[in-house]
Every structure is written in C-alpha cells, then in structure tokens.
mmCIF file with all atom_site columns, C-alpha atoms in Angstrom:
data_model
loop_
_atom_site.group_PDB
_atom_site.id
_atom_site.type_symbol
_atom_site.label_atom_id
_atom_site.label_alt_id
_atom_site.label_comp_id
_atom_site.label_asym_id
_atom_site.label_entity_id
_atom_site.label_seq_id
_atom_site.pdbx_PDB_ins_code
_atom_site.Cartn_x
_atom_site.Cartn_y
_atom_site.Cartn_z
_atom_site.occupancy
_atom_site.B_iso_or_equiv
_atom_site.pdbx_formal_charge
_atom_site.auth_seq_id
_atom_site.auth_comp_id
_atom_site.auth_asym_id
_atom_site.auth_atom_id
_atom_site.pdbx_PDB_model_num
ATOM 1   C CA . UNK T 1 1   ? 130.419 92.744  93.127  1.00 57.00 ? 1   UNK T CA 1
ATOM 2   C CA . UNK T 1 2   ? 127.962 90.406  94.669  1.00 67.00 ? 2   UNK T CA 1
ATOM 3   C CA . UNK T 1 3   ? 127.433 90.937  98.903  1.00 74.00 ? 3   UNK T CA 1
ATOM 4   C CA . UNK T 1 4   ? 126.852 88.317  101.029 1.00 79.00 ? 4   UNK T CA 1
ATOM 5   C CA . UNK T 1 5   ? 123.657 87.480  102.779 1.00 71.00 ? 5   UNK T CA 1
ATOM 6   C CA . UNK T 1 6   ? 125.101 89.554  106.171 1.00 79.00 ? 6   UNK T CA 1
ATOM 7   C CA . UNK T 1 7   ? 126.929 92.325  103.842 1.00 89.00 ? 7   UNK T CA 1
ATOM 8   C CA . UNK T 1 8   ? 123.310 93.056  101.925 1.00 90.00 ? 8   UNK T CA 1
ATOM 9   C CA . UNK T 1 9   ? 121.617 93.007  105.199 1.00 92.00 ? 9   UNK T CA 1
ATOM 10  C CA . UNK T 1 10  ? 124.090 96.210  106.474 1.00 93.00 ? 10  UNK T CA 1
ATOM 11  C CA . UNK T 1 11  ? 124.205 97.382  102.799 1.00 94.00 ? 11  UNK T CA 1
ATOM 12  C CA . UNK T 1 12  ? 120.148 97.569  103.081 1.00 94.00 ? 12  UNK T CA 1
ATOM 13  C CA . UNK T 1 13  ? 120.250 99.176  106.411 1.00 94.00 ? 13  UNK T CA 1
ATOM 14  C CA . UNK T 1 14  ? 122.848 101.783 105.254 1.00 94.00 ? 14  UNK T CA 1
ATOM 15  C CA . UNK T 1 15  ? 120.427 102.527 102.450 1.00 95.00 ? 15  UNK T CA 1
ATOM 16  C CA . UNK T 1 16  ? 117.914 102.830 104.515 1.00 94.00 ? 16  UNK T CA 1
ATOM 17  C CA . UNK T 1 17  ? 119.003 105.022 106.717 1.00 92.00 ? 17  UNK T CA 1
ATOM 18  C CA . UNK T 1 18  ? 120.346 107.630 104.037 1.00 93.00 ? 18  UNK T CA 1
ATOM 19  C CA . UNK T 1 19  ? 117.016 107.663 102.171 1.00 90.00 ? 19  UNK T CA 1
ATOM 20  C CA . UNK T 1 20  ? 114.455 110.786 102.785 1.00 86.00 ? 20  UNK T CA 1
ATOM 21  C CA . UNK T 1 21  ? 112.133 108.622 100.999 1.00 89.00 ? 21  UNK T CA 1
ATOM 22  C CA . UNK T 1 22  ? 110.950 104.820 101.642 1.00 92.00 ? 22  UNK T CA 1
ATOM 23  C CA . UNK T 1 23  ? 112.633 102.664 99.777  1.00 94.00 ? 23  UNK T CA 1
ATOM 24  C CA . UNK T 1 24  ? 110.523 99.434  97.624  1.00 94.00 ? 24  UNK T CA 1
ATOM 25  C CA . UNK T 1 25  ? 112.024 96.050  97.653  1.00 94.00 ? 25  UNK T CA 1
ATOM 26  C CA . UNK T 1 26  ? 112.629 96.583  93.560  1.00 95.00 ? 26  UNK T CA 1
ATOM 27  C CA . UNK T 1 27  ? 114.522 99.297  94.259  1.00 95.00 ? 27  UNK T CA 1
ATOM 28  C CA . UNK T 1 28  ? 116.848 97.817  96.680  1.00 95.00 ? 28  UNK T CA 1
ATOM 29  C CA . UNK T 1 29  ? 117.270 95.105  94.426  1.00 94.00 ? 29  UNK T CA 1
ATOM 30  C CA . UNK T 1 30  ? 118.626 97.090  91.816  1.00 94.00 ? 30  UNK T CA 1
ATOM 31  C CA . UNK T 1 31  ? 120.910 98.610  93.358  1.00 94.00 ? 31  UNK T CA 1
ATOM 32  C CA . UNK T 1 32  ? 122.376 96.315  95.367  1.00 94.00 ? 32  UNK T CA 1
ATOM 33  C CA . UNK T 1 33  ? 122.467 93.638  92.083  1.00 92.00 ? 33  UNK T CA 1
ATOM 34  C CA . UNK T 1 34  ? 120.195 90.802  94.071  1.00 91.00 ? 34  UNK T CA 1
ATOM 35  C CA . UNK T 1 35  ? 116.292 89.522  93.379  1.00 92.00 ? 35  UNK T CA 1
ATOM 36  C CA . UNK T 1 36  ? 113.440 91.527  94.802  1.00 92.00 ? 36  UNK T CA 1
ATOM 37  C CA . UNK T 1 37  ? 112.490 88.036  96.808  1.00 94.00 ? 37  UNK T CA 1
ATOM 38  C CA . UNK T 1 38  ? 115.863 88.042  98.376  1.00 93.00 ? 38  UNK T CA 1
ATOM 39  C CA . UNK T 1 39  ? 115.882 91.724  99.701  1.00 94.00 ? 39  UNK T CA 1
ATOM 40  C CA . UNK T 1 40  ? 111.879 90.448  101.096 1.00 94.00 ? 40  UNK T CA 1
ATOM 41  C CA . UNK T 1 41  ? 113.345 88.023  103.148 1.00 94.00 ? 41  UNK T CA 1
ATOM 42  C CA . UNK T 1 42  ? 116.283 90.262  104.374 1.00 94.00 ? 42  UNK T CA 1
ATOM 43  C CA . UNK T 1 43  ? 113.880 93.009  105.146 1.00 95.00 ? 43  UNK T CA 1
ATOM 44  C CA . UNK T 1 44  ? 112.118 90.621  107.324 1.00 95.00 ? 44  UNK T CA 1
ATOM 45  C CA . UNK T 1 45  ? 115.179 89.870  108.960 1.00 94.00 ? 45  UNK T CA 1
ATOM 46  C CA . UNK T 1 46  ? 115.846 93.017  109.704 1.00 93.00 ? 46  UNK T CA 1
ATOM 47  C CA . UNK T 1 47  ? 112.488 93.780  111.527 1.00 93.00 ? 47  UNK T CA 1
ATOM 48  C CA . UNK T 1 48  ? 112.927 90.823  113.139 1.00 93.00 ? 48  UNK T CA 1
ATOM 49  C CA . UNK T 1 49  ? 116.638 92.028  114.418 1.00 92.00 ? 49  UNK T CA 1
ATOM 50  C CA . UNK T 1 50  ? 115.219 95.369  115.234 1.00 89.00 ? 50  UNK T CA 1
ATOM 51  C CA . UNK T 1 51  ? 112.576 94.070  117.529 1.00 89.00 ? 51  UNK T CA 1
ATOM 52  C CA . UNK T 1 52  ? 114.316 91.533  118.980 1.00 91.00 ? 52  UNK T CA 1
ATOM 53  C CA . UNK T 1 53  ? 117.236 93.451  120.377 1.00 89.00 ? 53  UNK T CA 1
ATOM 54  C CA . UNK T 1 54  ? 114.859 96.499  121.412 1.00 86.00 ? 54  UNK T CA 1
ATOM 55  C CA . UNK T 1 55  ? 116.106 98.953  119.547 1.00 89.00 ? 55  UNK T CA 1
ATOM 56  C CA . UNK T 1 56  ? 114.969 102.732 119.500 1.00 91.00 ? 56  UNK T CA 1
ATOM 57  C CA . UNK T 1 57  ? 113.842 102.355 116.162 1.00 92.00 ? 57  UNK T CA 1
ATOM 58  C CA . UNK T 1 58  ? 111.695 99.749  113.394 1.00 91.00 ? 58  UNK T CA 1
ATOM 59  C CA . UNK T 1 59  ? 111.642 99.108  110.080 1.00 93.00 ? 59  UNK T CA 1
ATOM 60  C CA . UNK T 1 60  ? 107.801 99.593  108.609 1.00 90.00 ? 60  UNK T CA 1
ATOM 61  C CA . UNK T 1 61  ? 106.273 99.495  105.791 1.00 90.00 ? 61  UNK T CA 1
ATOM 62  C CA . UNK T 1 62  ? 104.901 102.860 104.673 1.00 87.00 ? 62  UNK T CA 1
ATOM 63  C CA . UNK T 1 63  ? 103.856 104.347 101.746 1.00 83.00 ? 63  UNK T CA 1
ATOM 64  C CA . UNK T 1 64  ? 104.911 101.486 99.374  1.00 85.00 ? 64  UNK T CA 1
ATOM 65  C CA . UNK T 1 65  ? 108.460 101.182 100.782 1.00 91.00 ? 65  UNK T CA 1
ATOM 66  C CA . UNK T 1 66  ? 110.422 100.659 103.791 1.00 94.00 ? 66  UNK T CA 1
ATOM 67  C CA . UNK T 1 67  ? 111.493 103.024 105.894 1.00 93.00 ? 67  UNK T CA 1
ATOM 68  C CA . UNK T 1 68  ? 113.009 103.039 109.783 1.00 91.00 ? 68  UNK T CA 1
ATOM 69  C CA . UNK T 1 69  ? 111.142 104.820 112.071 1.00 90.00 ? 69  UNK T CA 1
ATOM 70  C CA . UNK T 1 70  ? 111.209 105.863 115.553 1.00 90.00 ? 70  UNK T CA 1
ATOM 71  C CA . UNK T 1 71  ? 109.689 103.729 118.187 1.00 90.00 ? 71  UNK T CA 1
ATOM 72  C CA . UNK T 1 72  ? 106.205 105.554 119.078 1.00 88.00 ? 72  UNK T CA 1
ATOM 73  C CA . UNK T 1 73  ? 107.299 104.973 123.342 1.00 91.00 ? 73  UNK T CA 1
ATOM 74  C CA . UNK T 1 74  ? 110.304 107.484 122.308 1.00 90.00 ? 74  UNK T CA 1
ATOM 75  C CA . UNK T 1 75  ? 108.281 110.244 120.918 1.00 85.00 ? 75  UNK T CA 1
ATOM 76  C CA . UNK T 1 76  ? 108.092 112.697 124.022 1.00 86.00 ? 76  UNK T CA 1
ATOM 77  C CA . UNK T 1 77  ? 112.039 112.933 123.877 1.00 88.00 ? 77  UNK T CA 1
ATOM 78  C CA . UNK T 1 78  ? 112.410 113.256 119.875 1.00 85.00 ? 78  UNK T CA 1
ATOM 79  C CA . UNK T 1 79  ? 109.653 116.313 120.200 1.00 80.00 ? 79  UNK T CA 1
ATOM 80  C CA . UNK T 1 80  ? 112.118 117.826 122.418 1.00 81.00 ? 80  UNK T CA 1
ATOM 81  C CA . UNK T 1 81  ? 114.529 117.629 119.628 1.00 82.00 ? 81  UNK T CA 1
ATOM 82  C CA . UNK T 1 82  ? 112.555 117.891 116.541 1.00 76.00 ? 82  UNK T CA 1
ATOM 83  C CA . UNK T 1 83  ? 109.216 119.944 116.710 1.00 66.00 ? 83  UNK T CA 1
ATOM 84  C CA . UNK T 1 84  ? 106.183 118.032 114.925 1.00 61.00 ? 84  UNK T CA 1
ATOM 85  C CA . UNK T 1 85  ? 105.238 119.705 111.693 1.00 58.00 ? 85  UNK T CA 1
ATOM 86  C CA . UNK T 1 86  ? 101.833 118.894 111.807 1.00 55.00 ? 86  UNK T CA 1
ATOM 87  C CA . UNK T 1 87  ? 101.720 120.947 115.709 1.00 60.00 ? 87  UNK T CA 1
ATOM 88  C CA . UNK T 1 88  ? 101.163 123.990 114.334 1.00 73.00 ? 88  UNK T CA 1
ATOM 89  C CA . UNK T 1 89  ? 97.883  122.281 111.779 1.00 82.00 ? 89  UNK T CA 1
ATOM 90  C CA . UNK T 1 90  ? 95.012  124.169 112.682 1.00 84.00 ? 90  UNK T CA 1
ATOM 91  C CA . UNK T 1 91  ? 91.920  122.438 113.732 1.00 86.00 ? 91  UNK T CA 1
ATOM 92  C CA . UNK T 1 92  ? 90.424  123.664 110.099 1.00 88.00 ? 92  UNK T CA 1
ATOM 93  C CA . UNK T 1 93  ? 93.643  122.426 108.250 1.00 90.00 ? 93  UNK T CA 1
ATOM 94  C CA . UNK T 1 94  ? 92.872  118.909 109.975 1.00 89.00 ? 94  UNK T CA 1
ATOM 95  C CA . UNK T 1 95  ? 89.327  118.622 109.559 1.00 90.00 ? 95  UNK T CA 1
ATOM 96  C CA . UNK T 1 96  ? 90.200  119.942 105.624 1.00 93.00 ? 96  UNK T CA 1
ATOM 97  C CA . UNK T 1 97  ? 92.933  117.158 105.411 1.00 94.00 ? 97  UNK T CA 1
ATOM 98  C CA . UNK T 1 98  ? 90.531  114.507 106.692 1.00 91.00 ? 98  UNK T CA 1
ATOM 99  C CA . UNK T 1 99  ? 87.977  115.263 104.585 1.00 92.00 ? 99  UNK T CA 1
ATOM 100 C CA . UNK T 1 100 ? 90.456  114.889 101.252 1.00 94.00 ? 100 UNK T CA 1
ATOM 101 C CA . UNK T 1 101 ? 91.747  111.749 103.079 1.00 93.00 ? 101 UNK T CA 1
ATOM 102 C CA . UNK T 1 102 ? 88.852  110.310 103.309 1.00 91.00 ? 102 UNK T CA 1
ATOM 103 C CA . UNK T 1 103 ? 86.879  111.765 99.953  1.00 91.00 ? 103 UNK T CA 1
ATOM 104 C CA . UNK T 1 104 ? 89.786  112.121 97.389  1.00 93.00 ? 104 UNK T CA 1
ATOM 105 C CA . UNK T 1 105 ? 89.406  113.108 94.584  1.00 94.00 ? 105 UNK T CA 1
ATOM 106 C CA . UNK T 1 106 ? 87.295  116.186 95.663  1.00 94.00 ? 106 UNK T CA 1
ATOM 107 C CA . UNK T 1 107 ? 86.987  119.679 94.775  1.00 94.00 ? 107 UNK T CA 1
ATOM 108 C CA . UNK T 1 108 ? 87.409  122.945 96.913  1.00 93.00 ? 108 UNK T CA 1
ATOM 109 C CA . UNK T 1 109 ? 84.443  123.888 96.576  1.00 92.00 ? 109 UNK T CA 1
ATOM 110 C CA . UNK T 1 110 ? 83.026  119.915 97.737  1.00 92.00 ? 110 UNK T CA 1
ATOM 111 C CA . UNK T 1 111 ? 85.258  120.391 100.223 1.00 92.00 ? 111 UNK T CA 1
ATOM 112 C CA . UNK T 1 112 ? 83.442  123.808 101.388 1.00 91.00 ? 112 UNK T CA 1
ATOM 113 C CA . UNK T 1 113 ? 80.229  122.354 101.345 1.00 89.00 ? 113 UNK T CA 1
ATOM 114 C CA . UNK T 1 114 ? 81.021  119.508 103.624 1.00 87.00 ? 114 UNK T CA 1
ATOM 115 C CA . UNK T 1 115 ? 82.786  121.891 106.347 1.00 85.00 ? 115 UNK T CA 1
ATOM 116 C CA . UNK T 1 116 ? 80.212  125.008 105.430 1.00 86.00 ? 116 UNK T CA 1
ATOM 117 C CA . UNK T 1 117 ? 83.037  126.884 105.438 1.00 89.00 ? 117 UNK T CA 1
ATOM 118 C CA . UNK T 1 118 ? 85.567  128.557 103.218 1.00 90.00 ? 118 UNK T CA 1
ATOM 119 C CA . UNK T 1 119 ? 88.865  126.545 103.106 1.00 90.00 ? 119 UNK T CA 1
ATOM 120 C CA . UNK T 1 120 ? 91.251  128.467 100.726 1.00 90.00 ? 120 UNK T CA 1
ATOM 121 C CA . UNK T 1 121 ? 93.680  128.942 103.540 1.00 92.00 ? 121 UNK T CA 1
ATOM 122 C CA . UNK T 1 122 ? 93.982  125.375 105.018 1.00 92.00 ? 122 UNK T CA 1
ATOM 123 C CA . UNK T 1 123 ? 93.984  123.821 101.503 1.00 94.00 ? 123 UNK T CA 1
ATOM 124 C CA . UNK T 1 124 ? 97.224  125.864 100.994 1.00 92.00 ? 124 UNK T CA 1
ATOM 125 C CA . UNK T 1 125 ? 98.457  125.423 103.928 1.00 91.00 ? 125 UNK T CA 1
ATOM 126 C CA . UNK T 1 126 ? 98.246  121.635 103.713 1.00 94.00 ? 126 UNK T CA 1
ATOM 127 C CA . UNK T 1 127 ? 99.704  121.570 100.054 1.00 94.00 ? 127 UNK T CA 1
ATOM 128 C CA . UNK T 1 128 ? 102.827 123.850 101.045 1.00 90.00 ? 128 UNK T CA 1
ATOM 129 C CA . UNK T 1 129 ? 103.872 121.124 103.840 1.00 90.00 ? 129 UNK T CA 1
ATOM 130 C CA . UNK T 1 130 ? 103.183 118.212 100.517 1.00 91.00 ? 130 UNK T CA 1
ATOM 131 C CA . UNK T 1 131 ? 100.119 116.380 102.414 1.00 94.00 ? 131 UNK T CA 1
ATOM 132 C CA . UNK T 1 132 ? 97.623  116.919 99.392  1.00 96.00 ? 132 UNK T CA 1
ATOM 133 C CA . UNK T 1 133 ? 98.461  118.165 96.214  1.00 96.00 ? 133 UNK T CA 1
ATOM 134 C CA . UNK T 1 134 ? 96.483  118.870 93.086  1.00 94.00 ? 134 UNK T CA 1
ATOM 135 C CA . UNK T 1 135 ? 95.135  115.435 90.787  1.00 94.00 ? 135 UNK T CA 1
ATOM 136 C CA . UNK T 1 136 ? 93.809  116.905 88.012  1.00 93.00 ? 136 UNK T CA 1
ATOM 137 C CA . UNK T 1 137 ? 90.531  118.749 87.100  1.00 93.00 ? 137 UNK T CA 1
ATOM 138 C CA . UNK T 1 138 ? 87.268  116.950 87.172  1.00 91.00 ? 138 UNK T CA 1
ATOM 139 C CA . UNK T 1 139 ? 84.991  117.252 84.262  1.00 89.00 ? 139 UNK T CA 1
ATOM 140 C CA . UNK T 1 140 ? 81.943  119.635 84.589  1.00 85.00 ? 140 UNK T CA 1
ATOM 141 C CA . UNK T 1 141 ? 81.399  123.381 84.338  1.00 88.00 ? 141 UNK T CA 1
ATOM 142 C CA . UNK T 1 142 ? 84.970  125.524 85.200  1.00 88.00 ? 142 UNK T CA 1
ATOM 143 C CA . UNK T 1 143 ? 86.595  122.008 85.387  1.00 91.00 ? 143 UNK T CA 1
ATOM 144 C CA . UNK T 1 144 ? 87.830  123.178 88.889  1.00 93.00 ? 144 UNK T CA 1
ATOM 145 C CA . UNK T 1 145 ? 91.123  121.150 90.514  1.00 93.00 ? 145 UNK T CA 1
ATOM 146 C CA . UNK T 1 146 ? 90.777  117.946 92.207  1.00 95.00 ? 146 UNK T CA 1
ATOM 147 C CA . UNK T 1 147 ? 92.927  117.338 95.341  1.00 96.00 ? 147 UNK T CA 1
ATOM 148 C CA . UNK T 1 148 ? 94.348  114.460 96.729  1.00 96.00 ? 148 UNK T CA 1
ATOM 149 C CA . UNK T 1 149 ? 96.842  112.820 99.993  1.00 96.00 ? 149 UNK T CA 1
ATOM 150 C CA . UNK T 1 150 ? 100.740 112.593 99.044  1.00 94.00 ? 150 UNK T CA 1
ATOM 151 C CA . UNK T 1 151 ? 102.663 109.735 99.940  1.00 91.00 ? 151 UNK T CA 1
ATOM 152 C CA . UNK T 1 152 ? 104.301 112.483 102.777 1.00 88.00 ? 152 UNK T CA 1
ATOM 153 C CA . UNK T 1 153 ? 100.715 112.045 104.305 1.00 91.00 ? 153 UNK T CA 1
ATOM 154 C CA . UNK T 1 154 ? 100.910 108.079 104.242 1.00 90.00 ? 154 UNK T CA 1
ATOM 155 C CA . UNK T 1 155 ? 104.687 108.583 105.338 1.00 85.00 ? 155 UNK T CA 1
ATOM 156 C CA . UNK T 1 156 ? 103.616 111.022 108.110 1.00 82.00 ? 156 UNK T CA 1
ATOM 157 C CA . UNK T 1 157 ? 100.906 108.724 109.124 1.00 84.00 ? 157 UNK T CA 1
ATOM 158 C CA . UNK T 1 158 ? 102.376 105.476 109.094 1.00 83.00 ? 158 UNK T CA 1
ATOM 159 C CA . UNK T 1 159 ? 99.905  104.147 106.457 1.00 87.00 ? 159 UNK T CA 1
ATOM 160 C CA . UNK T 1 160 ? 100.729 101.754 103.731 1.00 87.00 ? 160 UNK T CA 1
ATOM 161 C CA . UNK T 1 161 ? 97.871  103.158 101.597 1.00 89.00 ? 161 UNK T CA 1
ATOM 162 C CA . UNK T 1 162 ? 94.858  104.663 101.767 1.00 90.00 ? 162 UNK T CA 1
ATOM 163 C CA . UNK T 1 163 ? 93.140  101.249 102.525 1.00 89.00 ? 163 UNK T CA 1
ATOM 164 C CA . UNK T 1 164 ? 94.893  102.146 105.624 1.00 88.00 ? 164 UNK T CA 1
ATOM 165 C CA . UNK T 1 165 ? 92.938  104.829 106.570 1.00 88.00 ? 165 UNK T CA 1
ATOM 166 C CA . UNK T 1 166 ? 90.423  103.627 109.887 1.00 86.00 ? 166 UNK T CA 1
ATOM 167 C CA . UNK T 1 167 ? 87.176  103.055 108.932 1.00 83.00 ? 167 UNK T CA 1
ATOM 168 C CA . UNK T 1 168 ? 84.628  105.696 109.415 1.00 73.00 ? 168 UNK T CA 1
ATOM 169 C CA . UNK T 1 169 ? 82.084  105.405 111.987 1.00 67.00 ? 169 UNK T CA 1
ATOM 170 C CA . UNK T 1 170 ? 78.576  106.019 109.595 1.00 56.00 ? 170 UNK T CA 1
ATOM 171 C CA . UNK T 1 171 ? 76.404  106.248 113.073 1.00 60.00 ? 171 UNK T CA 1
ATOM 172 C CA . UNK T 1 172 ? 78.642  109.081 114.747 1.00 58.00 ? 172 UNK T CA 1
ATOM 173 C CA . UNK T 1 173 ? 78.790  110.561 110.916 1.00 56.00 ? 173 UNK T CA 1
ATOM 174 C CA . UNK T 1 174 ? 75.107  110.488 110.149 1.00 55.00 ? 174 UNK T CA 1
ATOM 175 C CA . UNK T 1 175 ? 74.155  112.772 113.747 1.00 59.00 ? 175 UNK T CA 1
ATOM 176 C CA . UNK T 1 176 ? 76.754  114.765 112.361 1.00 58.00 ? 176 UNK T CA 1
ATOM 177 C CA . UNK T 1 177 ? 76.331  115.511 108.987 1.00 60.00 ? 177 UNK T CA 1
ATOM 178 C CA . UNK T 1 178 ? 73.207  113.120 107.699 1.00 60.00 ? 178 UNK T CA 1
ATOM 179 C CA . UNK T 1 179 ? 73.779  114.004 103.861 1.00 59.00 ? 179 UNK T CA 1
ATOM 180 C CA . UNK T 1 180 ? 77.484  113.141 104.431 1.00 57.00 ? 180 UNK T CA 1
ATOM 181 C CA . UNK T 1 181 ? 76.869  109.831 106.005 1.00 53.00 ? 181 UNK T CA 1
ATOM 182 C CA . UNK T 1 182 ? 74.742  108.857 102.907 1.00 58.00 ? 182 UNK T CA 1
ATOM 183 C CA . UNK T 1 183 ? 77.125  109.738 100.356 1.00 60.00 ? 183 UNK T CA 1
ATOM 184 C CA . UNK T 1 184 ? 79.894  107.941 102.154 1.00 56.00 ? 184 UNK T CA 1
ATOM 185 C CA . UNK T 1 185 ? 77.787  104.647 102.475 1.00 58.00 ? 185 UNK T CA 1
ATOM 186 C CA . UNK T 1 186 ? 76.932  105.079 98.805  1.00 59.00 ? 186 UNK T CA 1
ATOM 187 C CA . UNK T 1 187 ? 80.652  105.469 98.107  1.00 56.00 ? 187 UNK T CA 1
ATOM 188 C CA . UNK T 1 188 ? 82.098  102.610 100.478 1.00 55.00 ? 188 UNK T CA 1
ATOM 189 C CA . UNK T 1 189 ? 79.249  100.507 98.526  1.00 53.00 ? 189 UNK T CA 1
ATOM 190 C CA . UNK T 1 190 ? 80.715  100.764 95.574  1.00 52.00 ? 190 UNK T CA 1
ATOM 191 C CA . UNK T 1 191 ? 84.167  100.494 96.279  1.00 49.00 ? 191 UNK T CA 1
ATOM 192 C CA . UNK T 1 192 ? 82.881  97.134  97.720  1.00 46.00 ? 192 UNK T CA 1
ATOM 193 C CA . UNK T 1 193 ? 81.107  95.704  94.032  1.00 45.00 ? 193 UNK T CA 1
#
C-alpha cells in the first residue's frame, strides 16, 4: 500500500529508529515500496527537520547508511546512562586499532613491528568488541591473517568510510617513526595514481 510523502517520512524515521544497523537508501526503498531517489530526498528532509527544530538527536550518514545519532553537546549526560565501550580501550588497544585503521590490510606481526611490541592481547581485544576483524591471509611464507576496521568502527566513529579517516601528519610521523613515515608517503602516493 503506497505511503504518502509525510507517512514515508515517519515510516523512515520509525525504521530508523528500530535498526541496530544503518540503514542505505536501497534498503529503505525496498521496503517501504518507493525509488531510492525518493527516500534521498526524504532523508534530507529529515536532517533538515532534525536540525531545524533542535532536537537531541541527527540523522548522519555513517558507514554506508543512515543512522540517528545523539547530538555530540549531549554526550556528558548519555555517559551517565550508557558507559562508552571504547573507555575501558587501553592505550595499546588504541594505538593497535589506529595502526589497522590507518594500514589495513596488515599482519600481526606488521603490526608488531610498527609498535615494537607484542600485540596479541589488544588485537583480541579489539576483534571481540567487532572493530577489526580478520580479511583474509596475505600471500607469502605461513600466509599469516590480514586484519582490517568493521563497519562498527566507522559506526563508532562517525565515519562514512575509511576516506574518512583524518589525514596523517607525515612531519609529526617521520620524528616519530622515520621508516613509518616513508612507507606511508609511498602508500598515500599510490593510492593517489
């Protein structure tokens, strides 16, 4: 039975809102029986209602969907409700997950020689709360397992895609780790031709 315009509007926010996951145009559109193009423009009103009348939350783009989300200026009273999973990351776990982020696909033991450090325990750590997961095996002696971000890590934060991701500062990079900063120019190079 076919909704009109202001019906598929609530109808989209009501899906929405239900969904653990974001939700693509295409999807939308099939369910609710109406063309991808005509769920784009009613997501855009939406936004548009949302920031217009101020509300507590926004719909955004994330992870190749559409999601609502909680205005940022409200987060100190949702932590007092809802504790952050990524709190309890340990400064290893985060410099592990950046380095995947940033480096993906890339092996443990890659991953080790970067930090100079083992990294068994933050690798699982960071694929039982789904921010990387295994990609595959690369080619090479023991074939060892290739890691890579989930769409929970885009979700989590607020990226579209990886393209997302802020650029990294080479200069700061290079004092740090010079090797490091060379392959990552070399690699940004030729994700460029």
């Amino acid at each position: 039975m076919p909704l009109f315009p202001d019906e598929a509007k609530n109808a989209i926010e009501a899906l929405l809102f239900v969904s653990n996951e974001p939700l693509s145009a295409q999807t939308i559109a099939e369910i609710l029986d109406r063309s991808p193009y005509d769920v784009e423009v009613l997501l855009k009103e939406i936004k548009a209602d949302c920031e217009k009348e101020a509300r507590g939350f926004c719909l955004m783009e994330v992870a190749g969907g559409y999601s609502f989300v909680t205005r940022p200026e409200y987060a100190p009273y949702i932590e007092k409700l809802v504790k952050p999973r990524l709190s309890t990351l340990t400064q290893a776990a985060l410099e592990t997950l950046a380095i995947v982020a940033y480096k993906q696909p890339i092996t443990r033991s890659e991953i080790e020689e970067i930090r100079g450090v083992k990294c068994d325990k933050a690798l699982n750590t960071l694929i039982e709360r789904t921010l990387i997961q295994e990609r595959g095996r690369k080619d090479g002696p023991g074939r060892p397992i290739v890691y890579g971000t989930t769409k929970d890590f885009l979700k989590y934060f607020g990226l579209k895609s990886l393209d997302d991701l802020p650029k990294v500062d080479l200069q700061v990079m290079a004092k740090l780790n010079p090797q490091l900063a060379a392959e990552t120019e070399k690699q940004e190079d030729t994700r460029v031709s």
